[in-house]
Short mmCIF file of C-alpha atoms in Angstrom, two decimals:
data_model
loop_
_atom_site.label_atom_id
_atom_site.label_comp_id
_atom_site.label_asym_id
_atom_site.label_seq_id
_atom_site.Cartn_x
_atom_site.Cartn_y
_atom_site.Cartn_z
CA MET W 657 -6.97 10.00 17.52
CA ASN W 658 -10.68 9.83 17.88
CA GLU W 659 -13.31 7.61 16.32
CA THR W 660 -14.53 10.04 13.64
CA VAL W 661 -11.10 10.43 12.06
CA TYR W 662 -10.78 6.64 11.85
CA VAL W 663 -14.21 6.20 10.31
CA ILE W 664 -13.63 8.94 7.71
CA ALA W 665 -10.20 7.53 6.87
CA PHE W 666 -11.61 4.02 6.56
CA TYR W 667 -14.34 5.01 4.11
CA ILE W 668 -11.94 7.08 2.00
CA LEU W 669 -9.45 4.19 1.84
CA ALA W 670 -12.15 1.62 1.16
CA ALA W 671 -13.50 3.75 -1.70
CA ILE W 672 -9.97 4.08 -3.16
CA VAL W 673 -9.40 0.33 -2.93
CA LEU W 674 -12.78 -0.65 -4.43
CA PHE W 675 -12.88 1.86 -7.28
CA SER W 676 -9.27 1.30 -8.33
CA ALA W 677 -9.81 -2.48 -8.17
CA ILE W 678 -12.85 -2.13 -10.45
CA GLY W 679 -10.71 0.02 -12.75
CA VAL W 680 -8.02 -2.69 -12.91
CA VAL W 681 -10.59 -5.11 -14.34
CA VAL W 682 -12.59 -2.75 -16.55
CA LEU W 683 -9.97 -0.53 -18.18
CA LYS W 684 -8.87 -1.50 -21.69
CA ASN W 685 -5.26 -0.29 -21.42
CA ILE W 686 -3.00 -2.66 -19.54
CA VAL W 687 -0.70 0.12 -18.25
CA HIS W 688 -3.66 1.97 -16.76
CA SER W 689 -4.77 -1.26 -15.10
CA ALA W 690 -1.32 -1.82 -13.62
CA LEU W 691 -1.13 1.74 -12.28
CA LEU W 692 -4.54 1.38 -10.64
CA LEU W 693 -3.36 -1.92 -9.15
CA ALA W 694 -0.57 0.04 -7.44
CA LEU W 695 -3.18 2.44 -6.05
CA THR W 696 -5.20 -0.54 -4.78
CA PHE W 697 -2.17 -1.87 -2.93
CA VAL W 698 -1.45 1.52 -1.38
CA GLY W 699 -5.07 1.74 -0.24
CA VAL W 700 -4.84 -1.70 1.38
CA ALA W 701 -1.64 -0.55 3.10
CA GLY W 702 -3.60 2.42 4.46
CA ILE W 703 -6.19 0.06 5.93
CA TYR W 704 -3.37 -1.92 7.58
CA VAL W 705 -2.20 1.34 9.18
CA LEU W 706 -5.70 1.91 10.56
CA LEU W 707 -5.48 -1.58 12.09
CA ASN W 708 -2.20 -0.62 13.85
CA ALA W 709 -0.23 -3.00 11.63
CA ASP W 710 2.40 -0.44 10.55
CA TYR W 711 5.02 -3.03 9.68
CA LEU W 712 2.65 -4.98 7.47
CA ALA W 713 1.61 -1.74 5.75
CA ALA W 714 5.23 -0.87 4.95
CA VAL W 715 5.82 -4.39 3.64
CA GLN W 716 2.70 -4.07 1.49
CA VAL W 717 3.96 -0.81 -0.05
CA MET W 718 7.50 -2.09 -0.55
CA VAL W 719 6.76 -5.55 -1.91
CA TYR W 720 3.53 -5.03 -3.83
CA ALA W 721 3.29 -1.35 -4.80
CA GLY W 722 7.04 -1.09 -5.39
CA ALA W 723 6.99 -4.06 -7.74
CA ILE W 724 4.25 -2.59 -9.93
CA ALA W 725 6.89 -0.74 -11.94
CA ILE W 726 8.36 -4.09 -12.99
CA LEU W 727 4.89 -5.34 -13.90
CA ILE W 728 4.36 -2.32 -16.15
CA ALA W 729 7.78 -2.83 -17.70
CA PHE W 730 6.80 -6.39 -18.59
CA GLY W 731 3.39 -5.22 -19.76
CA VAL W 732 5.01 -2.76 -22.14
CA MET W 733 7.60 -5.25 -23.34
CA LEU W 734 5.31 -8.24 -23.83
CA THR W 735 2.27 -6.64 -25.46
CA ARG W 736 3.08 -6.33 -29.13
CA ARG W 737 -0.05 -4.60 -30.21
CA PRO W 738 0.13 -1.51 -32.36
CA ASN W 739 -2.54 0.13 -30.25
CA MET W 740 -2.10 0.11 -26.47
CA LYS W 741 -5.78 1.03 -26.09
CA GLU W 742 -6.77 -2.59 -26.64
CA SER W 743 -4.00 -4.31 -24.70
CA ASN W 744 -6.27 -5.59 -21.93
CA PRO W 745 -9.26 -6.97 -23.86
CA PHE W 746 -12.26 -8.98 -22.70
CA ASN W 747 -12.82 -12.42 -24.09
CA SER W 748 -15.48 -15.12 -24.06
CA SER W 749 -14.45 -16.39 -20.60
CA ALA W 750 -16.29 -13.49 -18.97
CA VAL W 751 -19.22 -15.67 -17.87
CA VAL W 752 -17.01 -18.43 -16.48
CA GLY W 753 -14.89 -15.80 -14.78
CA PHE W 754 -17.94 -14.25 -13.17
CA VAL W 755 -19.10 -17.62 -11.83
CA VAL W 756 -15.67 -18.42 -10.38
CA ALA W 757 -15.37 -14.94 -8.83
CA ALA W 758 -18.86 -15.16 -7.34
CA GLY W 759 -18.02 -18.59 -5.90
CA LEU W 760 -14.78 -17.26 -4.38
CA PHE W 761 -16.58 -14.25 -2.94
CA GLY W 762 -19.31 -16.48 -1.47
CA THR W 763 -16.76 -18.83 0.12
CA MET W 764 -14.76 -15.98 1.64
CA ALA W 765 -17.85 -14.17 2.90
CA TRP W 766 -19.08 -17.42 4.49
CA ALA W 767 -15.66 -18.02 6.10
CA ILE W 768 -15.42 -14.48 7.46
CA LEU W 769 -18.98 -14.38 8.76
CA THR W 770 -18.79 -17.75 10.54
CA THR W 771 -15.42 -17.06 12.19
CA THR W 772 -15.41 -15.41 15.59
CA PHE W 773 -12.43 -13.12 15.90
CA PRO W 774 -10.99 -13.00 19.42
CA LEU W 775 -10.33 -9.43 20.53
CA GLY W 776 -6.98 -8.96 22.20
CA LEU W 777 -7.06 -6.99 25.43
CA THR W 778 -3.85 -5.09 24.70
CA ALA W 779 -2.89 -3.60 21.35
CA PRO W 780 0.37 -5.11 20.13
CA THR W 781 3.15 -2.54 19.85
CA ASP W 782 5.06 -2.40 16.60
CA GLU W 783 8.43 -3.01 18.18
CA ILE W 784 7.09 -6.37 19.25
CA SER W 785 5.41 -7.00 15.92
CA VAL W 786 8.70 -6.70 13.98
CA ARG W 787 10.39 -8.91 16.55
CA GLY W 788 7.44 -11.28 16.51
CA VAL W 789 7.61 -11.70 12.73
CA ALA W 790 11.37 -12.28 12.91
CA LYS W 791 10.95 -14.83 15.71
CA LEU W 792 8.27 -16.72 13.81
CA LEU W 793 10.23 -16.77 10.56
CA LEU W 794 13.68 -17.56 11.92
CA GLU W 795 12.88 -19.75 14.92
CA ASP W 796 9.49 -21.45 14.71
CA TYR W 797 9.18 -21.80 10.94
CA THR W 798 12.84 -21.80 9.90
CA VAL W 799 12.55 -24.85 7.65
CA SER W 800 9.59 -23.64 5.62
CA PHE W 801 11.11 -20.14 5.43
CA GLU W 802 14.39 -21.48 4.11
CA ALA W 803 12.57 -23.83 1.73
CA ALA W 804 10.62 -20.91 0.29
CA ALA W 805 13.82 -18.88 -0.08
CA LEU W 806 15.55 -21.78 -1.85
CA LEU W 807 12.58 -22.32 -4.15
CA LEU W 808 12.55 -18.64 -5.14
CA THR W 809 16.29 -18.65 -5.82
CA VAL W 810 16.00 -21.77 -7.98
CA ALA W 811 13.06 -20.29 -9.87
CA MET W 812 14.99 -17.06 -10.48
CA ALA W 813 18.10 -18.91 -11.67
CA GLY W 814 15.89 -21.02 -13.93
CA ALA W 815 14.24 -17.93 -15.39
CA ILE W 816 17.62 -16.38 -16.15
CA ILE W 817 18.83 -19.58 -17.85
CA ILE W 818 15.66 -19.83 -19.94
CA ALA W 819 15.92 -16.17 -20.91
CA LYS W 820 19.64 -16.17 -21.69
CA GLY W 821 19.89 -19.69 -23.07
CA ALA W 822 22.20 -22.12 -21.30
CA LYS W 823 25.37 -23.36 -22.96
CA LYS W 824 25.06 -26.92 -24.17
CA ALA W 825 27.06 -29.22 -21.92
CA MET Y 812 16.14 16.30 27.58
CA ASN Y 813 18.43 19.28 27.39
CA THR Y 814 18.09 22.07 29.91
CA ASN Y 815 18.22 24.77 27.27
CA GLN Y 816 15.16 24.27 25.11
CA ASP Y 817 15.39 24.19 21.36
CA ILE Y 818 13.85 27.33 19.88
CA LEU Y 819 11.82 25.36 17.31
CA LEU Y 820 10.41 23.11 20.03
CA THR Y 821 9.50 26.22 22.03
CA ILE Y 822 7.65 27.59 19.02
CA ALA Y 823 5.76 24.30 18.62
CA ALA Y 824 4.84 24.24 22.33
CA THR Y 825 3.70 27.89 22.21
CA LEU Y 826 1.57 27.19 19.13
CA ARG Y 827 0.04 24.19 20.85
CA SER Y 828 -0.80 26.12 24.02
CA PHE Y 829 -2.29 28.85 21.83
CA LEU Y 830 -4.43 26.38 19.85
CA ASP Y 831 -5.60 24.37 22.88
CA PRO Y 832 -8.21 26.84 24.23
CA LEU Y 833 -9.06 27.96 20.69
CA LEU Y 834 -10.03 24.53 19.36
CA GLY Y 835 -10.96 22.82 22.63
CA ASN Y 836 -10.83 19.21 21.45
CA PRO Y 837 -7.27 17.76 21.90
CA ASP Y 838 -7.72 15.51 18.82
CA VAL Y 839 -8.40 18.51 16.61
CA VAL Y 840 -5.28 20.17 18.02
CA ASP Y 841 -3.26 17.04 17.14
CA VAL Y 842 -4.56 17.03 13.60
CA THR Y 843 -3.83 20.76 13.27
CA MET Y 844 -0.30 20.24 14.54
CA TYR Y 845 0.22 17.53 11.89
CA GLY Y 846 -0.90 20.13 9.35
CA VAL Y 847 1.67 22.58 10.75
CA ALA Y 848 4.37 19.89 10.48
CA LEU Y 849 3.35 19.23 6.86
CA ALA Y 850 3.55 22.94 6.07
CA ALA Y 851 7.00 23.12 7.70
CA ILE Y 852 8.20 20.15 5.62
CA LEU Y 853 6.87 21.74 2.43
CA GLY Y 854 8.72 24.92 3.41
CA ILE Y 855 11.94 22.93 3.86
CA ILE Y 856 11.53 21.21 0.47
CA PHE Y 857 10.82 24.40 -1.49
CA GLY Y 858 13.33 26.60 0.31
CA ASN Y 859 15.92 23.89 0.04
CA ALA Y 860 15.40 23.42 -3.71
CA VAL Y 861 15.99 27.14 -4.26
CA ILE Y 862 19.28 27.00 -2.37
CA LEU Y 863 20.42 23.69 -3.84
CA VAL Y 864 19.89 24.68 -7.47
CA TRP Y 865 22.04 27.74 -6.82
CA ALA Y 866 24.58 25.69 -4.85
CA GLU Y 867 24.83 23.07 -7.58
CA ARG Y 868 25.64 25.70 -10.19
CA LYS Y 869 28.14 27.41 -7.88
CA VAL Y 870 29.87 24.10 -7.07
CA ALA Y 871 29.92 23.25 -10.78
CA GLY Y 872 31.45 26.66 -11.41
CA TYR Y 873 34.24 26.21 -8.88
CA MET Y 874 34.97 22.69 -10.14
CA GLN Y 875 35.41 24.10 -13.65
CA SER Y 876 37.30 27.29 -12.62
CA ARG Y 877 34.53 29.72 -13.50
CA PRO Y 878 32.40 31.94 -11.26
CA GLY Y 879 28.97 30.35 -11.81
CA PRO Y 880 25.82 32.46 -11.51
CA ASN Y 881 26.81 35.92 -10.22
CA ARG Y 882 24.45 38.48 -11.80
CA VAL Y 883 21.13 38.31 -9.91
CA GLY Y 884 21.52 39.35 -6.28
CA PRO Y 885 24.66 39.08 -4.12
CA ILE Y 886 26.93 36.23 -5.39
CA GLY Y 887 24.06 35.15 -7.64
CA LEU Y 888 21.81 34.08 -4.74
CA LEU Y 889 18.60 35.20 -6.44
CA GLN Y 890 19.35 33.36 -9.69
CA THR Y 891 16.99 30.50 -8.79
CA VAL Y 892 14.20 32.94 -7.98
CA ALA Y 893 14.58 34.49 -11.43
CA ASP Y 894 14.63 31.02 -13.01
CA THR Y 895 11.50 29.99 -11.14
CA ILE Y 896 9.62 33.07 -12.38
CA LYS Y 897 10.78 32.24 -15.89
CA LEU Y 898 9.54 28.65 -15.55
CA ILE Y 899 6.15 29.69 -14.21
CA THR Y 900 5.54 32.06 -17.11
CA LYS Y 901 6.54 29.49 -19.74
CA GLU Y 902 3.95 27.86 -21.95
CA ASP Y 903 2.84 24.42 -20.78
CA ILE Y 904 3.00 22.36 -23.97
CA ARG Y 905 1.09 19.11 -24.19
CA PRO Y 906 2.23 16.97 -27.13
CA LYS Y 907 -0.53 15.44 -29.24
CA GLY Y 908 0.23 11.76 -28.76
CA VAL Y 909 0.55 11.63 -24.95
CA ASP Y 910 -1.61 9.49 -22.71
CA ARG Y 911 -3.38 12.44 -21.16
CA TRP Y 912 -4.07 11.42 -17.55
CA VAL Y 913 -0.95 9.42 -16.89
CA TRP Y 914 1.16 12.14 -18.46
CA PHE Y 915 -0.46 14.83 -16.36
CA LEU Y 916 -0.28 12.84 -13.12
CA ALA Y 917 3.35 11.66 -13.37
CA PRO Y 918 5.06 14.83 -12.05
CA VAL Y 919 2.42 15.16 -9.33
CA VAL Y 920 2.67 11.53 -8.19
CA LEU Y 921 6.46 11.87 -8.18
CA PHE Y 922 6.09 14.24 -5.29
CA VAL Y 923 4.03 11.94 -3.06
CA PRO Y 924 6.69 9.43 -1.92
CA THR Y 925 9.23 12.24 -1.51
CA LEU Y 926 6.93 14.23 0.72
CA ALA Y 927 5.90 11.12 2.66
CA ALA Y 928 9.54 10.21 3.31
CA TYR Y 929 10.19 13.56 5.04
CA ALA Y 930 7.73 12.63 7.78
CA VAL Y 931 10.29 10.46 9.58
CA PHE Y 932 13.40 12.66 9.41
CA PRO Y 933 14.66 13.48 12.91
CA PHE Y 934 15.76 17.09 12.42
CA SER Y 935 16.54 17.43 16.11
CA GLU Y 936 15.76 15.86 19.48
CA GLY Y 937 11.96 15.71 19.50
CA LEU Y 938 11.79 17.59 16.21
CA ILE Y 939 10.31 14.84 14.04
CA ALA Y 940 6.91 14.86 12.36
CA VAL Y 941 6.10 11.22 13.23
CA ASP Y 942 8.59 9.09 15.18
CA LEU Y 943 7.39 5.73 13.85
CA ASN Y 944 8.61 2.49 15.39
CA ILE Y 945 9.49 1.31 11.90
CA GLY Y 946 10.90 4.69 10.80
CA LEU Y 947 13.79 3.51 8.66
CA PHE Y 948 11.78 0.71 7.07
CA TYR Y 949 8.97 3.15 6.34
CA PHE Y 950 11.45 5.40 4.52
CA LEU Y 951 12.69 2.47 2.42
CA ALA Y 952 9.16 1.30 1.61
CA VAL Y 953 8.04 4.76 0.53
CA ALA Y 954 11.23 5.35 -1.45
CA SER Y 955 10.74 2.08 -3.35
CA THR Y 956 7.70 3.54 -5.14
CA VAL Y 957 9.66 6.43 -6.72
CA THR Y 958 10.24 4.29 -9.82
CA ILE Y 959 6.54 4.30 -10.77
CA PRO Y 960 6.20 8.03 -11.64
CA PHE Y 961 9.37 7.91 -13.75
CA LEU Y 962 7.96 4.97 -15.68
CA MET Y 963 4.58 6.75 -15.93
CA ALA Y 964 6.26 9.81 -17.41
CA GLY Y 965 8.42 7.74 -19.74
CA TRP Y 966 5.61 5.57 -21.05
CA SER Y 967 2.88 8.19 -21.34
CA SER Y 968 5.02 10.67 -23.28
CA ASN Y 969 4.72 8.36 -26.32
CA ASN Y 970 8.30 9.11 -27.26
CA LYS Y 971 10.99 6.50 -27.74
CA TYR Y 972 13.62 8.40 -25.77
CA SER Y 973 11.21 8.86 -22.89
CA LEU Y 974 10.34 5.17 -22.89
CA ILE Y 975 14.01 4.14 -22.94
CA GLY Y 976 14.60 6.50 -20.01
CA GLY Y 977 11.63 5.03 -18.13
CA MET Y 978 12.84 1.47 -18.69
CA ARG Y 979 16.35 2.45 -17.58
CA SER Y 980 14.93 3.99 -14.40
CA VAL Y 981 13.24 0.66 -13.55
CA ALA Y 982 16.40 -1.36 -14.21
CA GLN Y 983 18.62 1.05 -12.29
CA MET Y 984 16.45 1.89 -9.30
CA VAL Y 985 15.31 -1.68 -8.67
CA SER Y 986 18.89 -2.98 -8.92
CA TYR Y 987 20.40 -0.39 -6.60
CA GLU Y 988 17.57 -0.45 -4.10
CA ILE Y 989 18.72 -3.87 -2.90
CA PRO Y 990 22.30 -2.89 -1.88
CA LEU Y 991 20.84 0.33 -0.42
CA VAL Y 992 18.52 -1.61 1.89
CA PHE Y 993 21.20 -4.18 2.75
CA SER Y 994 23.72 -1.49 3.64
CA LEU Y 995 21.32 -0.10 6.25
CA ILE Y 996 20.64 -3.53 7.77
CA GLY Y 997 24.08 -3.56 9.42
CA VAL Y 998 23.21 -0.42 11.38
CA VAL Y 999 19.76 -1.75 12.26
CA MET Y 1000 21.43 -4.90 13.66
CA LEU Y 1001 23.72 -2.76 15.84
CA VAL Y 1002 20.88 -0.61 17.17
CA GLY Y 1003 18.23 -3.32 17.40
CA SER Y 1004 15.53 -0.86 16.39
CA LEU Y 1005 14.13 0.78 13.26
CA LYS Y 1006 13.07 3.91 15.12
CA MET Y 1007 14.86 7.03 13.84
CA SER Y 1008 15.32 8.61 17.27
CA SER Y 1009 16.79 5.36 18.69
CA ILE Y 1010 19.23 5.12 15.77
CA VAL Y 1011 20.44 8.66 16.45
CA GLU Y 1012 20.66 8.15 20.22
CA ALA Y 1013 22.67 4.95 19.76
CA GLN Y 1014 25.40 7.07 18.14
CA SER Y 1015 26.09 9.30 21.13
CA GLY Y 1016 29.40 7.47 21.77
CA ILE Y 1017 30.61 6.68 18.28
CA TRP Y 1018 29.15 7.40 14.85
CA PHE Y 1019 28.16 4.37 12.81
CA ILE Y 1020 30.34 5.52 9.91
CA PHE Y 1021 33.29 4.27 11.99
CA LEU Y 1022 31.63 0.96 12.88
CA GLN Y 1023 30.13 0.40 9.41
CA PRO Y 1024 32.51 2.08 6.93
CA VAL Y 1025 31.77 -0.42 4.14
CA ALA Y 1026 28.03 0.02 4.63
CA PHE Y 1027 28.44 3.80 4.38
CA LEU Y 1028 30.35 3.45 1.12
CA ILE Y 1029 27.70 1.12 -0.34
CA TYR Y 1030 24.95 3.45 0.85
CA VAL Y 1031 26.51 6.52 -0.78
CA ILE Y 1032 26.99 4.71 -4.11
CA ALA Y 1033 23.51 3.21 -4.11
CA ALA Y 1034 21.95 6.52 -3.03
CA THR Y 1035 23.62 8.30 -5.94
CA ALA Y 1036 22.02 5.75 -8.24
CA GLU Y 1037 18.62 6.08 -6.54
CA THR Y 1038 18.62 9.85 -7.05
CA ASN Y 1039 19.65 9.41 -10.72
CA ARG Y 1040 22.69 11.64 -10.34
CA THR Y 1041 25.97 11.37 -12.21
CA PRO Y 1042 27.72 8.91 -12.50
CA PHE Y 1043 24.37 7.08 -12.51
CA ASP Y 1044 22.33 9.55 -14.59
CA LEU Y 1045 21.59 7.06 -17.35
CA VAL Y 1046 17.89 7.65 -16.82
CA GLU Y 1047 18.13 11.15 -18.22
CA GLY Y 1048 21.52 10.91 -19.95
CA GLU Y 1049 21.26 14.06 -22.07
CA SER Y 1050 23.88 13.04 -24.61
CA GLU Y 1051 22.06 9.77 -25.35
CA ILE Y 1052 18.31 10.10 -24.83
CA VAL Y 1053 17.65 13.89 -24.73
CA ALA Y 1054 16.27 14.07 -21.17
CA GLY Y 1055 14.79 10.60 -20.67
CA PRO Y 1056 11.31 10.62 -19.12
CA MET Y 1057 11.31 14.45 -18.92
CA THR Y 1058 11.83 14.99 -22.65
CA GLU Y 1059 8.24 16.00 -23.46
CA TYR Y 1060 7.62 18.08 -20.33
CA SER Y 1061 7.86 21.85 -20.26
CA GLY Y 1062 7.23 24.80 -17.98
CA MET Y 1063 5.96 24.09 -14.47
CA LYS Y 1064 5.60 20.32 -14.99
CA TRP Y 1065 9.24 20.05 -15.92
CA SER Y 1066 10.27 22.11 -12.92
CA LEU Y 1067 8.35 19.69 -10.67
CA PHE Y 1068 10.76 16.95 -11.80
CA PHE Y 1069 13.60 19.29 -10.97
CA LEU Y 1070 12.15 20.07 -7.55
CA ALA Y 1071 11.63 16.38 -6.77
CA GLU Y 1072 15.22 15.62 -7.76
CA TYR Y 1073 16.57 18.08 -5.20
CA ALA Y 1074 14.06 16.98 -2.59
CA ASN Y 1075 15.28 13.40 -3.09
CA LEU Y 1076 18.89 14.52 -2.88
CA PHE Y 1077 18.18 16.15 0.47
CA ALA Y 1078 16.29 13.03 1.56
CA VAL Y 1079 19.12 10.56 0.91
CA SER Y 1080 21.61 12.97 2.52
CA ALA Y 1081 19.40 13.32 5.58
CA ILE Y 1082 19.19 9.52 5.90
CA ALA Y 1083 22.97 9.26 5.59
CA THR Y 1084 23.27 11.87 8.36
CA THR Y 1085 20.78 10.08 10.59
CA VAL Y 1086 22.10 6.58 10.11
CA PHE Y 1087 25.86 7.08 9.75
CA LEU Y 1088 26.83 10.57 10.92
CA GLY Y 1089 25.13 10.82 14.30
CA GLY Y 1090 22.06 12.82 13.26
CA TRP Y 1091 21.46 15.86 15.43
CA GLN Y 1092 24.23 15.06 17.89
CA PRO Y 1093 27.45 17.09 17.93
CA PRO Y 1094 30.62 15.19 16.98
CA PRO Y 1095 32.13 13.11 19.80
CA MET Y 1096 34.47 15.38 21.79
CA PRO Y 1097 35.82 15.95 25.33
CA ALA Y 1098 33.27 17.04 27.94
CA VAL Y 1099 34.71 20.58 28.24
CA MET Y 1100 34.24 21.24 24.55
CA ARG Y 1101 30.82 19.58 24.61
CA ASP Y 1102 29.61 22.16 27.15
CA ALA Y 1103 31.07 24.95 25.05
CA VAL Y 1104 29.01 23.99 22.00
CA ALA Y 1105 25.88 22.97 23.94
CA PHE Y 1106 24.13 26.19 22.88
CA ILE Y 1107 24.08 25.03 19.24
CA PRO Y 1108 20.68 23.41 18.61
CA GLY Y 1109 20.51 19.90 17.14
CA TRP Y 1110 19.00 20.96 13.84
CA ILE Y 1111 22.06 23.09 13.08
CA TRP Y 1112 24.26 20.01 13.42
CA PHE Y 1113 21.78 18.02 11.37
CA ALA Y 1114 21.68 20.64 8.62
CA ALA Y 1115 25.46 21.02 8.59
CA LYS Y 1116 26.00 17.28 8.19
CA THR Y 1117 23.24 16.97 5.59
CA TYR Y 1118 24.68 19.81 3.51
CA PHE Y 1119 28.10 18.23 3.74
CA MET Y 1120 26.62 15.03 2.28
CA ILE Y 1121 24.87 17.05 -0.45
CA PHE Y 1122 28.19 18.72 -1.29
CA LEU Y 1123 29.72 15.26 -1.57
CA PHE Y 1124 27.03 14.19 -4.05
CA MET Y 1125 27.57 17.39 -6.06
CA TRP Y 1126 31.29 16.74 -6.04
CA PHE Y 1127 30.63 13.28 -7.55
CA ARG Y 1128 28.44 14.80 -10.21
CA TRP Y 1129 31.09 17.14 -11.55
CA THR Y 1130 34.08 14.80 -11.33
CA PHE Y 1131 32.93 11.35 -12.51
CA PRO Y 1132 32.02 10.25 -16.03
CA ARG Y 1133 28.76 8.41 -16.64
CA PHE Y 1134 28.47 4.62 -16.35
CA ARG Y 1135 27.59 2.45 -19.34
CA VAL Y 1136 24.36 0.45 -18.98
CA ASP Y 1137 26.08 -2.94 -18.82
CA GLN Y 1138 28.70 -1.62 -16.36
CA LEU Y 1139 25.88 -0.23 -14.23
CA MET Y 1140 24.14 -3.61 -14.01
CA SER Y 1141 27.25 -5.72 -13.41
CA PHE Y 1142 28.58 -3.28 -10.81
CA GLY Y 1143 25.29 -3.31 -8.89
CA TRP Y 1144 24.72 -7.05 -8.92
CA LYS Y 1145 28.27 -8.43 -8.93
CA VAL Y 1146 30.09 -5.94 -6.68
CA LEU Y 1147 27.72 -3.97 -4.45
CA LEU Y 1148 25.29 -6.78 -3.61
CA PRO Y 1149 27.91 -9.39 -2.54
CA LEU Y 1150 29.77 -6.67 -0.62
CA ALA Y 1151 26.57 -5.67 1.20
CA LEU Y 1152 25.80 -9.32 2.04
CA ALA Y 1153 29.36 -9.85 3.32
CA ASN Y 1154 28.98 -6.72 5.45
CA ILE Y 1155 25.82 -8.13 7.05
CA LEU Y 1156 27.60 -11.44 7.77
CA VAL Y 1157 30.66 -9.72 9.30
CA THR Y 1158 28.42 -7.43 11.37
CA GLY Y 1159 26.45 -10.43 12.67
CA VAL Y 1160 29.59 -12.36 13.62
CA GLY Y 1161 31.03 -9.19 15.16
CA ILE Y 1162 27.96 -8.60 17.32
CA TYR Y 1163 28.02 -12.27 18.42
CA ALA Y 1164 31.73 -12.11 19.29
CA TYR Y 1165 31.23 -8.85 21.19
CA ARG Y 1166 28.42 -10.38 23.22
CA ILE Y 1167 30.61 -13.35 24.15
CA ALA Y 1168 33.51 -11.01 24.98
CA ILE Y 1169 31.46 -8.92 27.41
CA GLY Y 1170 29.86 -12.11 28.73
CA GLY Y 1171 26.28 -11.10 27.86
#
């Protein structure tokens, strides 16, 4: 496809990502925020597609956007306010939050601007990218991959025990 | 490639050669052809829903020894058309307490993942909207977002039955998505590719239902749960929670839920056909017979197998009682998931042993 289509698609996706991300922060209703968060993730997945990273885009949709439903479920279950319209309120940390966010943005902008990105001569094909990810995870970084898996399993088992209440030994 | 061209491919090629001089730019032609593919998919979804609603009622009728719809048109074929006209003319009621935007968007958003999933279905050799390298994974990723619109509808309706239905849909769909994905991994390991056309081509000798029977069983059970059909229709269980997330919807919005349900039913059946039943390929048979049926285009085989799967799902619906919520959860996590994991292990060992046996 030609350049124009890419440029148009990029600006549409970028607008979706930015506006829905602003909505996540600004909106007062926590369910609305969560739904817009899903839209943000889908928009980011679209940008991955434009970068020829199809596999990453699918992972983004499956892991992040797909899990939003669970986030909303928790949001509904854990907010015990009579009025959902004020379930995502602002508080006095707004100034501190702004400073931290500005600092993070400055650091990231500095890092991105000072890095030179090497341009590959050949575009990686997706067949290789799936294989490449598998090779990295299961050969080169097996130990850290397995450690992460173990940690997640332990955390999940712990959460279930805390929620259900373990029998006293 | 076959010597005798598929008629649908011929139409596509003719359309392309007609558009080429008209539009000039090849990129514009590509984009236009994607639009044509989208229109064709929409046609399949709508036409299919009309037939499936009728078929469901006919199957239900035969299962219960009664004729089913038989008044409008020959053998009741136009019943769905009459119903659709009725639905369109109905008043669209918006209850006072609903969360306006979320409530309005839920049935529309429900359609997005369904429509997106159809892009990777290989209806025949070369007859696929986009043959992605990650086809099967793309389908699973897109299908994993179907939960969100159900929860949107359930929460925004501001009705306790709707909310219970929405919460049930999260619990059920998230739980059964995992065995669904794991059941397909066995096939992906055998093929070594996620591309839909490669998966179909790998089955030219033997269908994967014979190599992966356990995976097929797990897939069918999990797919029934993913489409919210009996025995897994707890999400909308009408004898418990009215109609679950759809309780407050009426008229055209309600029929969109209906349409999406049948589109999803076709989608899971098409995936079962592609992954386990050889897709657009005729059944394995001697060479003489193969030549005799060579004139049948691939999409006829594909449609026949898909409709067989749909019939199977309808059969389930009218013969099994509904699960209880706790049974649903324990069955998914304590039976299907370990079984799917064991299937992956056995498949892996089997592939390894086979490689050693052939000395590869």
